[in-house]
Amino acid sequence: MKTIFGIDLGTTNSCISRLNQGKPEVISIHGSLLVPSVVSFDPAETIVGSRAKNREVLHPETTVSSVKRIMGTSEKIIIQEREYTPEDISSYILEYLKNQAGEICQEEVESVVITVPAYFTDAQRRSTQKAGEAAGLKVERIINEPTAASLFYNHMDSAQRSDKSESLVLVYDLGGGTFDVSVLRLGELSEVLASTGNTRLGGDDFDQAIVNLCLEQIMQNHGTDLRQYRPALARLKDAAEKAKITLSSHPFTTIQETLIPNPANHDIDLSLEITRDEFQSMIFPYLQTTRKEMDRALQEASLSAGDIDSVLLVGGSTRIPAVTALLEEYFGPSCMPPVDPDLSVAKGAAIQGGIISGSHIQQVLIDVNPHTLSTEVLENIENMRLKCVPIIPRNTQIPVTRSELFYTVIPYQRLVRVGVYQGESRVPEENTQIGALDLQLSPSPAGTPVQIEYSYDLNGIIRVRVEQKGYSVKREVDLDSSRQNQMFLVVDMESEPDMEDDFEETPFQEQQTTNYILHKARGILEGLSDEARKNTLSSLIKHYETSLQRDDEDAVDEAEEALVDYMDELQDREE
Ligand code: AMP
């Protein structure tokens, strides 16, 4: 039986898939499942994929990307005085996929199913079909991307999804250049009830927001305006995209670029730290637009959010935590089954190919973490109430690494204790604690960032890493999630805090530290019953107060250290 391959011809990336022993698989080309939908023209050859994407930075004028945005239009692309239609460019991408997959699978790729957005007009569909034919392919069928994603979802392990024979699904597809929302009824036959979107909204806009920030900083630091200079823009866009992707799993990142091209050939370097919060507030208006489109799609389908059984995430940009937060708020928690946002469309296309060719199709299993993994933090300093904050939400596809930033609450905080919890509650006692680790901190002011990172691998091993940012104090342990309540530590690596470390405090922080130390010392003094200890502590407090009055910096430091050390000693004995 001949294989009918599936092709997801995306705006940013494309991929090719097939059924392998009844299971859909995406074919890895040069080590990557996603092939950038980029074509670059070298005088000697036409280059496609990641090599073309790399050339975009140096040769933006001979490189074409995001051609899907103009499919079906009469727009022409002129490269080195030669005219290309959007169809021509797409056919180069399709031909590349055909040739590469053929070589890898040792089987000629003849027939395919190609996916297109549900909103594509007839002209756009025909144009896609023609591109396939120009690439030497027999296009068996053009199917809608949301339909393909739901086909794949329908073939997932039934235990992981609602067991109703018919279900209502919303596909939220946020890619590089387009946003699509479709409402489908899945049953024996799947039916698109409504489909809306915005063909000019996607990850590229988020990259551009970061690029604008970089341009502003370059303008401020170097007085150079690079807004119209394509080589610099291509370079910054690349860096911005990398930063954006990092922010999906880390709370902050730094863009470091040296020798940014500029017309005057000046040395322009850039170092810019961006936090996830800053990034998410920059893209907030875009996400609000997607929210309005969801309202519209539901209205068109005469449904409300409560009617939807599952929300399928499609497109690389749905990995942004603010997107999942928006959907959870809109549809309630646990509305999203674990569908790979990059590959489900291509896998669905392979399933469609299998259906056409009459192949046997097996159920698909996806590995996910079954419970939310959270850490315990102080919710309220007055009453010392603790709460659980999720680091890896349940149903996240594994392997996965996520980190979050937390802050010390008091100056000279000596320790952070990372409690690792499994479960869906925000109340620690209602979850299962699977481990804990302590990190001794170097002396630092209150509000010092501490990064907590969890990784979950395919064997269910959870690696917990905690780091006091800026002080290189870190510790890492492995926990075995299957051995609940045993606090089973597999590996433990740590770096020692530098207790000689000192920190620069602002006058306000200094005052706070002093107040805190005196307040704490007087509290301990009140509770002491041993006379000798009482006398020692009392004289250390007096000594500290006198040195503060004398305003002698060295004497203050010395008295403060003696007092803090003695308080620690008393506390250690108590423990
Ligand atoms: P697609 O068109 O579905 O291939 O999606 C591509 C878009 O997803 C690009 O804008 C990527 O930068 C973006 N993207 C991919 N991975 C991530 C990620 N982990 N976080 C945020 N955006 C991502």
Coordinates of C-alpha atoms and ligand atoms in Angstrom, one line a residue:
M1 CA 0.0 0.0 0.0
K2 CA 1.4 3.3 -1.0
T3 CA 1.9 5.9 1.8
I4 CA 0.1 9.2 1.6
F5 CA 2.3 11.7 3.4
G6 CA 0.9 14.6 5.4
I7 CA 2.3 18.2 5.0
D8 CA 1.7 21.1 7.3
L9 CA 2.7 24.0 5.1
G10 CA 3.1 26.7 7.8
T11 CA 3.8 30.4 7.7
T12 CA 6.9 30.0 9.8
N13 CA 7.7 26.3 9.8
S14 CA 6.5 23.3 7.8
C15 CA 6.7 19.6 8.5
I16 CA 6.1 16.3 6.7
S17 CA 4.7 13.3 8.4
R18 CA 3.5 9.7 7.6
L19 CA 1.9 6.8 9.4
N20 CA 4.5 4.4 10.7
Q21 CA 3.1 1.1 11.8
G22 CA -0.2 2.8 12.3
K23 CA 1.1 5.7 14.3
P24 CA 1.6 9.2 12.9
E25 CA 5.2 10.4 13.0
V26 CA 6.8 13.6 11.9
I27 CA 9.9 13.0 9.9
S28 CA 13.1 14.6 11.3
I29 CA 15.0 16.4 8.6
H30 CA 18.6 17.2 9.5
G31 CA 17.8 16.6 13.2
S32 CA 14.7 18.9 13.3
L33 CA 11.0 18.1 13.0
L34 CA 10.2 21.6 11.9
V35 CA 11.6 23.0 8.7
P36 CA 11.6 26.9 8.5
S37 CA 9.3 27.9 5.6
V38 CA 12.1 30.1 4.2
V39 CA 13.6 30.1 0.7
S40 CA 16.9 31.8 -0.1
F41 CA 18.3 32.4 -3.5
D42 CA 22.0 31.9 -4.0
P43 CA 23.4 32.5 -7.5
A44 CA 24.3 28.8 -7.6
E45 CA 21.3 27.2 -5.9
T46 CA 17.9 27.6 -4.2
I47 CA 18.2 27.0 -0.5
V48 CA 15.3 25.9 1.7
G49 CA 14.8 25.4 5.5
S50 CA 17.1 26.2 8.3
R51 CA 20.1 27.0 6.0
A52 CA 17.8 29.6 4.3
K53 CA 16.7 31.0 7.6
N54 CA 20.3 31.4 8.7
R55 CA 21.0 33.3 5.4
E56 CA 18.2 35.7 6.1
V57 CA 20.4 37.6 8.6
L58 CA 23.1 38.2 6.0
H59 CA 21.1 38.2 2.8
P60 CA 17.7 39.5 3.6
E61 CA 17.2 40.8 0.1
T62 CA 17.5 37.4 -1.5
T63 CA 15.6 35.5 1.2
V64 CA 11.8 35.0 1.3
S65 CA 9.9 34.0 4.4
S66 CA 6.2 34.0 5.6
V67 CA 5.0 33.6 2.0
K68 CA 1.8 31.9 3.2
R69 CA 0.6 35.3 4.2
I70 CA 0.2 36.2 0.5
M71 CA -0.8 32.9 -1.0
G72 CA -3.6 33.2 -3.5
T73 CA -2.8 36.9 -4.2
S74 CA -1.3 38.3 -7.4
E75 CA 1.6 39.8 -5.5
K76 CA 5.0 39.1 -7.0
I77 CA 8.3 38.6 -5.2
I78 CA 11.2 40.1 -7.1
I79 CA 14.6 38.6 -6.3
Q80 CA 17.6 39.6 -8.4
E81 CA 15.3 40.9 -11.1
R82 CA 13.4 37.6 -11.4
E83 CA 9.8 37.4 -10.5
Y84 CA 8.3 34.7 -8.3
T85 CA 4.7 34.0 -7.4
P86 CA 3.8 33.0 -3.8
E87 CA 3.0 29.6 -5.4
D88 CA 6.5 29.3 -6.8
I89 CA 8.1 29.9 -3.3
S90 CA 5.7 27.4 -1.7
S91 CA 6.5 24.8 -4.3
Y92 CA 10.2 25.1 -3.5
I93 CA 9.4 24.3 0.2
L94 CA 7.2 21.4 -0.8
E95 CA 9.8 20.0 -3.2
Y96 CA 12.4 20.2 -0.4
L97 CA 10.1 18.3 2.0
K98 CA 9.3 15.7 -0.7
N99 CA 13.0 15.1 -1.5
Q100 CA 14.3 15.0 2.0
A101 CA 11.5 12.8 3.3
G102 CA 11.9 10.5 0.3
E103 CA 15.6 10.0 1.1
I104 CA 15.1 9.5 4.8
C105 CA 12.1 7.1 4.5
Q106 CA 13.7 5.3 1.5
E107 CA 10.4 5.7 -0.3
E108 CA 9.3 8.1 -3.0
V109 CA 6.9 10.7 -1.8
E110 CA 4.2 10.9 -4.4
S111 CA 0.9 11.6 -2.8
V112 CA 0.2 14.0 0.0
V113 CA -2.5 15.7 2.1
I114 CA -1.7 19.3 2.7
T115 CA -3.2 21.4 5.4
V116 CA -4.4 25.0 5.1
P117 CA -6.0 27.5 7.6
A118 CA -9.8 27.1 7.9
Y119 CA -10.2 30.7 6.7
F120 CA -8.3 30.1 3.4
T121 CA -10.5 31.1 0.5
D122 CA -11.0 29.0 -2.6
A123 CA -8.2 30.9 -4.4
Q124 CA -5.8 30.3 -1.6
R125 CA -6.6 26.6 -1.5
R126 CA -6.2 26.3 -5.3
S127 CA -3.0 28.1 -5.1
T128 CA -1.7 25.7 -2.4
Q129 CA -2.8 22.7 -4.6
K130 CA -1.0 24.2 -7.6
A131 CA 2.2 24.7 -5.5
G132 CA 2.0 21.0 -4.6
E133 CA 1.6 19.9 -8.2
A134 CA 4.5 22.2 -9.3
A135 CA 6.6 20.3 -6.8
G136 CA 5.7 17.0 -8.5
L137 CA 3.2 15.9 -5.8
K138 CA -0.2 14.4 -6.2
V139 CA -2.3 16.4 -3.8
E140 CA -4.9 13.9 -2.6
R141 CA -6.6 16.3 -0.4
I142 CA -6.4 19.8 1.1
I143 CA -7.7 19.8 4.7
N144 CA -8.3 22.5 7.3
E145 CA -5.6 22.8 10.0
P146 CA -8.0 22.7 12.9
T147 CA -9.7 19.6 11.4
A148 CA -6.2 17.9 11.2
A149 CA -5.4 18.9 14.8
S150 CA -8.8 17.4 16.0
L151 CA -8.2 14.2 13.9
F152 CA -5.0 13.7 15.8
Y153 CA -6.7 14.5 19.1
N154 CA -9.4 12.0 18.3
H155 CA -6.8 9.3 17.9
M156 CA -5.1 10.1 21.2
D157 CA -5.4 7.7 24.1
S158 CA -9.1 7.9 25.0
A159 CA -8.3 7.9 28.7
Q160 CA -6.7 11.3 28.2
R161 CA -9.8 12.9 26.7
S162 CA -13.5 13.3 27.3
D163 CA -15.1 9.9 26.6
K164 CA -18.2 11.4 25.2
S165 CA -18.9 10.0 21.7
E166 CA -19.4 13.6 20.5
S167 CA -17.5 16.5 21.7
L168 CA -17.2 20.2 21.1
V169 CA -13.7 21.4 20.6
L170 CA -12.2 24.9 20.1
V171 CA -8.9 25.0 18.3
Y172 CA -6.8 28.0 19.3
D173 CA -4.0 28.3 16.7
L174 CA -1.5 31.1 17.3
G175 CA 1.5 30.7 15.0
G176 CA 4.2 32.9 13.7
G177 CA 2.1 35.1 11.4
T178 CA -1.5 34.2 11.9
F179 CA -4.1 33.6 14.5
D180 CA -7.0 31.2 13.9
V181 CA -9.8 30.1 16.1
S182 CA -12.2 27.3 15.0
V183 CA -15.0 25.6 16.8
L184 CA -15.6 22.0 15.8
R185 CA -18.0 19.2 16.6
L186 CA -16.2 15.9 16.7
G187 CA -18.0 12.7 16.3
E188 CA -18.2 10.1 13.5
L189 CA -17.6 13.0 11.2
S190 CA -16.0 16.2 12.3
E191 CA -17.6 19.4 11.4
V192 CA -16.3 23.0 11.6
L193 CA -19.0 25.1 13.2
A194 CA -17.3 28.4 13.1
S195 CA -13.9 29.8 12.1
T196 CA -12.5 33.3 12.5
G197 CA -9.1 34.8 13.0
N198 CA -6.7 37.5 12.2
T199 CA -4.2 36.9 9.3
R200 CA -1.8 39.5 10.6
L201 CA -1.3 38.5 14.2
G202 CA 1.2 36.1 15.6
G203 CA 4.7 35.4 17.0
D204 CA 6.3 37.8 14.5
D205 CA 4.4 40.7 16.2
F206 CA 5.8 39.6 19.6
D207 CA 9.3 39.5 18.2
Q208 CA 8.8 42.9 16.8
A209 CA 7.8 44.3 20.2
I210 CA 11.1 43.0 21.6
V211 CA 13.0 44.4 18.5
N212 CA 11.4 47.8 19.2
L213 CA 12.7 47.7 22.8
C214 CA 16.2 46.8 21.4
L215 CA 16.0 49.7 18.9
E216 CA 15.1 52.1 21.6
Q217 CA 18.0 51.1 23.8
I218 CA 20.4 51.4 20.8
M219 CA 19.0 54.8 20.1
Q220 CA 19.5 55.8 23.8
N221 CA 23.0 54.4 24.2
H222 CA 24.5 55.1 20.8
G223 CA 22.2 57.8 19.2
T224 CA 21.8 55.5 16.2
D225 CA 18.4 54.9 14.6
L226 CA 18.4 51.4 13.0
R227 CA 14.7 51.2 12.3
Q228 CA 15.1 51.2 8.5
Y229 CA 18.4 49.2 8.4
R230 CA 17.5 45.7 7.3
P231 CA 20.7 43.9 8.2
A232 CA 20.4 45.1 11.8
L233 CA 16.7 44.4 11.9
A234 CA 17.2 40.8 10.7
R235 CA 19.9 40.3 13.4
L236 CA 17.7 41.8 16.2
K237 CA 14.6 39.8 15.0
D238 CA 16.6 36.6 15.4
A239 CA 17.8 37.6 18.9
A240 CA 14.3 38.7 19.9
E241 CA 12.7 35.4 18.8
K242 CA 15.3 33.5 20.9
A243 CA 14.6 35.7 23.9
K244 CA 10.9 35.2 23.5
I245 CA 11.2 31.5 23.4
T246 CA 13.4 31.5 26.5
L247 CA 10.8 33.5 28.3
S248 CA 8.2 30.8 27.8
S249 CA 10.2 28.6 30.2
H250 CA 12.3 31.1 32.2
P251 CA 11.3 34.2 34.1
F252 CA 13.9 36.4 32.5
T253 CA 16.5 36.5 29.8
T254 CA 19.3 38.7 28.5
I255 CA 19.8 39.7 24.9
Q256 CA 23.5 40.0 24.2
E257 CA 24.5 41.0 20.7
T258 CA 27.8 42.4 19.7
L259 CA 28.8 44.4 16.6
I260 CA 25.3 45.0 15.4
P261 CA 25.5 46.0 11.7
N262 CA 24.9 49.7 11.1
P263 CA 25.4 52.1 8.2
A264 CA 28.3 54.0 9.9
N265 CA 30.1 50.8 10.9
H266 CA 30.3 51.9 14.6
D267 CA 30.9 49.3 17.3
I268 CA 27.3 48.8 18.5
D269 CA 26.8 46.2 21.3
L270 CA 23.6 45.5 23.1
S271 CA 22.9 43.9 26.5
L272 CA 19.2 44.0 27.5
E273 CA 17.5 42.1 30.2
I274 CA 13.8 41.3 29.7
T275 CA 11.6 39.7 32.3
R276 CA 8.6 37.5 31.4
D277 CA 6.3 40.0 33.0
E278 CA 7.6 42.8 30.9
F279 CA 7.2 40.7 27.8
Q280 CA 3.8 39.6 28.6
S281 CA 2.6 43.1 29.3
M282 CA 3.9 44.1 25.8
I283 CA 1.9 41.4 24.1
F284 CA -1.2 41.9 26.3
P285 CA -3.1 43.9 23.6
Y286 CA -2.5 41.1 21.0
L287 CA -3.8 38.5 23.4
Q288 CA -6.9 40.6 24.1
T289 CA -7.5 40.6 20.3
T290 CA -7.4 36.7 20.3
R291 CA -9.9 36.8 23.2
K292 CA -12.3 38.9 21.1
E293 CA -12.0 36.5 18.2
M294 CA -12.9 33.6 20.5
D295 CA -16.0 35.5 21.6
R296 CA -16.9 35.9 17.9
A297 CA -16.3 32.3 17.0
L298 CA -18.4 31.1 19.9
Q299 CA -21.2 33.5 19.0
E300 CA -21.1 32.3 15.4
A301 CA -21.4 28.7 16.6
S302 CA -24.2 29.7 19.0
L303 CA -22.2 28.3 21.9
S304 CA -20.8 29.7 25.1
A305 CA -17.4 28.9 26.7
G306 CA -19.1 26.5 29.1
D307 CA -20.2 24.3 26.2
I308 CA -16.6 23.6 25.0
D309 CA -15.3 20.2 26.1
S310 CA -11.7 20.8 25.1
V311 CA -9.4 23.5 23.8
L312 CA -6.7 22.4 21.5
L313 CA -3.5 24.5 21.3
V314 CA -1.9 24.7 17.9
G315 CA 1.0 26.9 16.8
G316 CA 4.3 27.6 18.5
S317 CA 3.2 30.8 20.1
T318 CA 0.7 28.9 22.3
R319 CA 3.7 27.9 24.4
I320 CA 3.7 31.4 25.9
P321 CA 2.5 31.0 29.5
A322 CA 0.2 34.1 29.2
V323 CA -1.7 32.3 26.4
T324 CA -2.4 29.2 28.5
A325 CA -3.3 31.5 31.4
L326 CA -5.8 33.4 29.2
L327 CA -7.4 30.1 28.0
E328 CA -7.6 28.8 31.5
E329 CA -9.3 31.9 32.7
Y330 CA -11.7 31.8 29.7
F331 CA -12.6 28.1 29.8
G332 CA -11.7 27.1 33.3
P333 CA -8.7 24.9 34.4
S334 CA -8.0 21.5 32.8
C335 CA -9.7 22.5 29.5
M336 CA -6.5 21.7 27.5
P337 CA -5.5 18.2 26.6
P338 CA -1.8 17.7 26.0
V339 CA -1.6 18.2 22.2
D340 CA 1.8 19.1 20.8
P341 CA 1.2 22.6 19.4
D342 CA 3.8 22.2 16.7
L343 CA 3.1 18.7 15.4
S344 CA -0.5 17.9 15.8
V345 CA -1.6 19.4 12.5
A346 CA 1.1 17.4 10.6
K347 CA 0.2 14.3 12.5
G348 CA -3.5 14.8 11.7
A349 CA -2.6 15.2 8.1
A350 CA -0.8 11.8 8.2
I351 CA -3.9 10.3 9.8
Q352 CA -6.0 11.7 7.0
G353 CA -3.5 10.2 4.5
G354 CA -3.9 6.9 6.3
I355 CA -7.7 7.1 6.2
I356 CA -7.6 7.8 2.4
S357 CA -5.2 4.9 1.7
G358 CA -7.1 2.5 4.0
S359 CA -4.3 2.0 6.5
H360 CA -4.8 0.7 10.0
I361 CA -4.4 3.5 12.5
Q362 CA -3.4 2.9 16.1
Q363 CA -4.4 5.0 19.1
V364 CA -1.8 7.6 20.0
L365 CA -0.3 8.0 23.4
I366 CA 1.3 11.2 24.7
D367 CA 3.5 11.4 27.7
V368 CA 2.5 14.1 30.1
N369 CA 3.1 14.9 33.7
P370 CA -0.1 13.8 35.4
H371 CA -0.1 16.2 38.3
T372 CA 0.8 19.9 38.7
L373 CA 4.3 20.3 40.2
S374 CA 4.4 23.3 42.5
T375 CA 6.6 24.9 45.1
E376 CA 5.6 26.4 48.4
V377 CA 6.0 30.1 49.0
L378 CA 5.1 32.6 51.6
E379 CA 1.7 34.2 50.8
N380 CA 1.6 36.5 53.7
I381 CA 4.5 37.7 55.8
E382 CA 2.3 38.8 58.7
N383 CA 0.7 35.5 59.5
M384 CA 3.4 33.4 57.7
R385 CA 0.7 31.7 55.5
L386 CA 2.1 29.5 52.8
K387 CA 0.7 28.7 49.3
C388 CA 1.6 26.5 46.4
V389 CA 2.7 28.1 43.1
P390 CA 2.7 25.9 40.0
I391 CA 5.9 25.5 38.2
I392 CA 4.9 22.8 35.7
P393 CA 1.1 22.6 35.2
R394 CA -0.5 19.1 34.9
N395 CA -0.8 17.7 31.4
T396 CA 2.3 19.4 30.2
Q397 CA 4.0 17.3 27.6
I398 CA 7.3 15.8 28.9
P399 CA 10.2 16.1 28.8
V400 CA 9.9 19.7 30.0
T401 CA 11.9 22.3 32.0
R402 CA 10.3 25.4 33.6
S403 CA 11.5 27.9 36.0
E404 CA 10.1 30.8 38.1
L405 CA 11.6 33.6 40.0
F406 CA 10.9 34.2 43.7
Y407 CA 12.3 36.7 46.2
T408 CA 13.8 36.6 49.6
V409 CA 11.6 38.2 52.2
I410 CA 14.1 39.4 54.8
P411 CA 17.5 40.9 54.7
Y412 CA 20.3 38.4 55.6
Q413 CA 17.9 35.6 54.9
R414 CA 20.0 32.5 55.4
L415 CA 18.0 29.8 53.8
V416 CA 15.3 29.0 51.2
R417 CA 13.4 25.8 51.6
V418 CA 12.0 24.5 48.3
G419 CA 9.1 22.2 49.0
V420 CA 8.2 20.2 45.9
Y421 CA 4.5 19.4 45.7
Q422 CA 2.3 17.3 43.4
G423 CA -1.4 18.2 43.2
E424 CA -3.9 20.7 42.0
S425 CA -4.6 22.7 45.2
R426 CA -3.0 26.0 46.2
V427 CA -3.0 24.8 49.8
P428 CA 0.2 22.9 50.5
E429 CA -1.5 20.5 53.0
E430 CA -4.0 19.4 50.3
N431 CA -1.1 18.3 47.9
T432 CA 1.4 15.5 48.2
Q433 CA 4.9 16.6 49.1
I434 CA 7.4 14.6 47.1
G435 CA 10.6 16.3 48.2
A436 CA 12.3 19.3 49.7
L437 CA 15.6 20.9 49.5
D438 CA 17.3 23.7 51.4
L439 CA 19.6 26.3 49.9
Q440 CA 21.9 28.2 52.2
L441 CA 22.1 31.7 50.9
S442 CA 24.9 34.2 50.7
P443 CA 24.1 37.4 52.7
S444 CA 21.9 39.6 50.6
P445 CA 19.2 42.2 50.9
A446 CA 15.5 41.4 51.1
G447 CA 14.1 41.0 47.6
T448 CA 17.0 39.1 46.2
P449 CA 15.8 36.8 43.4
V450 CA 15.9 33.1 43.8
Q451 CA 15.2 31.0 40.7
I452 CA 13.5 27.7 41.1
E453 CA 13.6 25.3 38.1
Y454 CA 11.9 22.0 37.7
S455 CA 12.7 19.5 34.9
Y456 CA 10.5 16.4 34.4
D457 CA 12.0 13.7 32.1
L458 CA 10.5 10.8 30.3
N459 CA 11.3 8.4 33.2
G460 CA 9.4 10.5 35.7
I461 CA 12.5 11.9 37.3
I462 CA 12.1 15.5 38.6
R463 CA 15.2 17.6 38.8
V464 CA 14.9 20.5 41.1
R465 CA 17.4 23.3 40.8
V466 CA 17.5 26.4 43.0
E467 CA 19.8 29.3 42.5
Q468 CA 20.4 32.6 44.3
K469 CA 20.7 34.9 41.3
G470 CA 23.7 37.1 41.2
Y471 CA 25.5 35.1 43.9
S472 CA 26.2 31.9 42.0
V473 CA 24.9 29.9 44.9
K474 CA 23.0 26.9 43.6
R475 CA 21.8 23.4 44.4
E476 CA 20.3 20.6 42.4
V477 CA 18.6 17.4 43.3
D478 CA 16.8 14.6 41.5
L479 CA 13.5 13.3 42.9
D480 CA 11.7 10.2 41.8
S481 CA 8.1 11.2 41.3
S482 CA 6.9 7.6 41.4
R483 CA 8.2 7.2 45.0
Q484 CA 5.8 9.6 46.7
N485 CA 6.3 10.7 50.3
Q486 CA 9.8 9.1 50.3
M487 CA 11.7 12.3 49.6
F488 CA 14.0 10.1 47.6
L489 CA 17.0 12.0 46.5
V490 CA 18.9 10.5 43.6
V491 CA 21.6 13.1 43.0
D492 CA 22.6 16.1 44.9
M493 CA 24.9 18.8 43.7
E494 CA 25.5 22.0 45.5
S495 CA 27.7 25.0 45.6
E496 CA 28.6 26.6 48.9
P497 CA 27.5 30.1 49.7
D498 CA 30.2 32.6 50.3
M499 CA 29.6 33.7 53.8
E500 CA 32.3 36.3 53.4
D501 CA 30.2 37.9 50.7
D502 CA 28.8 41.3 51.6
F503 CA 26.2 43.2 49.7
E504 CA 25.7 46.8 48.8
E505 CA 22.5 48.2 50.4
T506 CA 20.8 51.4 49.6
P507 CA 20.4 53.7 52.6
F508 CA 16.7 52.7 52.8
Q509 CA 17.6 49.0 52.7
E510 CA 20.3 49.6 55.4
Q511 CA 17.7 51.2 57.6
Q512 CA 15.4 48.3 57.0
T513 CA 18.1 45.8 57.8
T514 CA 19.0 47.6 61.0
N515 CA 15.3 47.8 62.1
Y516 CA 14.8 44.1 61.3
I517 CA 17.9 42.9 63.2
L518 CA 17.1 45.0 66.3
H519 CA 13.4 43.9 66.1
K520 CA 14.3 40.3 65.9
A521 CA 17.0 40.5 68.6
R522 CA 14.7 42.1 71.0
G523 CA 12.1 39.5 70.3
I524 CA 14.6 36.7 71.0
L525 CA 15.7 38.5 74.2
E526 CA 12.2 38.6 75.5
G527 CA 11.7 34.8 75.0
L528 CA 15.0 33.8 76.6
S529 CA 15.0 32.2 80.1
D530 CA 18.7 31.4 80.4
E531 CA 20.3 34.4 82.3
A532 CA 23.8 34.0 80.8
R533 CA 22.5 33.9 77.2
K534 CA 20.2 36.9 78.1
N535 CA 23.2 38.9 79.3
T536 CA 25.3 38.1 76.2
L537 CA 22.5 39.0 73.8
S538 CA 21.6 42.1 75.7
S539 CA 25.2 43.4 75.6
L540 CA 25.5 42.5 71.9
I541 CA 22.4 44.6 71.2
K542 CA 23.8 47.5 73.2
H543 CA 27.1 47.3 71.4
Y544 CA 25.3 47.4 68.1
E545 CA 23.1 50.4 69.1
T546 CA 26.2 52.3 70.3
S547 CA 28.1 51.7 67.1
L548 CA 25.1 52.8 65.1
Q549 CA 24.9 56.1 67.1
R550 CA 28.7 56.6 66.5
D551 CA 28.0 56.1 62.8
D552 CA 31.3 54.2 62.4
E553 CA 30.8 52.0 59.4
D554 CA 33.4 49.3 60.3
A555 CA 32.2 49.2 64.0
V556 CA 28.6 48.8 62.8
D557 CA 29.5 46.0 60.5
E558 CA 31.4 44.2 63.2
A559 CA 28.7 44.6 65.8
E560 CA 26.0 43.6 63.4
E561 CA 27.9 40.4 62.4
A562 CA 28.5 39.5 66.0
L563 CA 24.8 40.0 66.9
V564 CA 23.5 38.1 63.8
D565 CA 25.9 35.2 64.5
Y566 CA 24.8 34.9 68.1
M567 CA 21.1 35.0 67.1
D568 CA 21.8 32.2 64.6
E569 CA 23.6 30.3 67.3
L570 CA 20.6 30.6 69.7
Q571 CA 18.2 29.6 67.0
D572 CA 20.3 26.6 66.0
R573 CA 20.4 25.4 69.6
E574 CA 16.6 25.7 69.8
E575 CA 16.2 23.5 66.7
Ligands
AMP1 P1 4.2 28.1 13.8 O1 3.7 29.1 12.8 O2 3.1 27.3 14.4 O3 5.3 27.2 13.3 O4 4.7 28.9 15.1 C1 5.9 29.6 15.0 C2 5.9 30.7 16.0 O5 5.9 30.2 17.3 C3 7.2 31.6 15.9 O6 6.8 32.9 16.0 C4 8.0 31.1 17.0 O7 8.9 32.1 17.5 C5 6.9 30.8 18.0 N1 7.4 29.9 19.1 C6 7.9 28.6 18.9 N2 8.2 28.1 20.1 C7 7.9 29.0 21.1 C8 8.0 29.1 22.5 N3 8.5 28.1 23.2 N4 7.5 30.2 23.1 C9 7.0 31.3 22.4 N5 6.9 31.3 21.0 C10 7.3 30.2 20.4

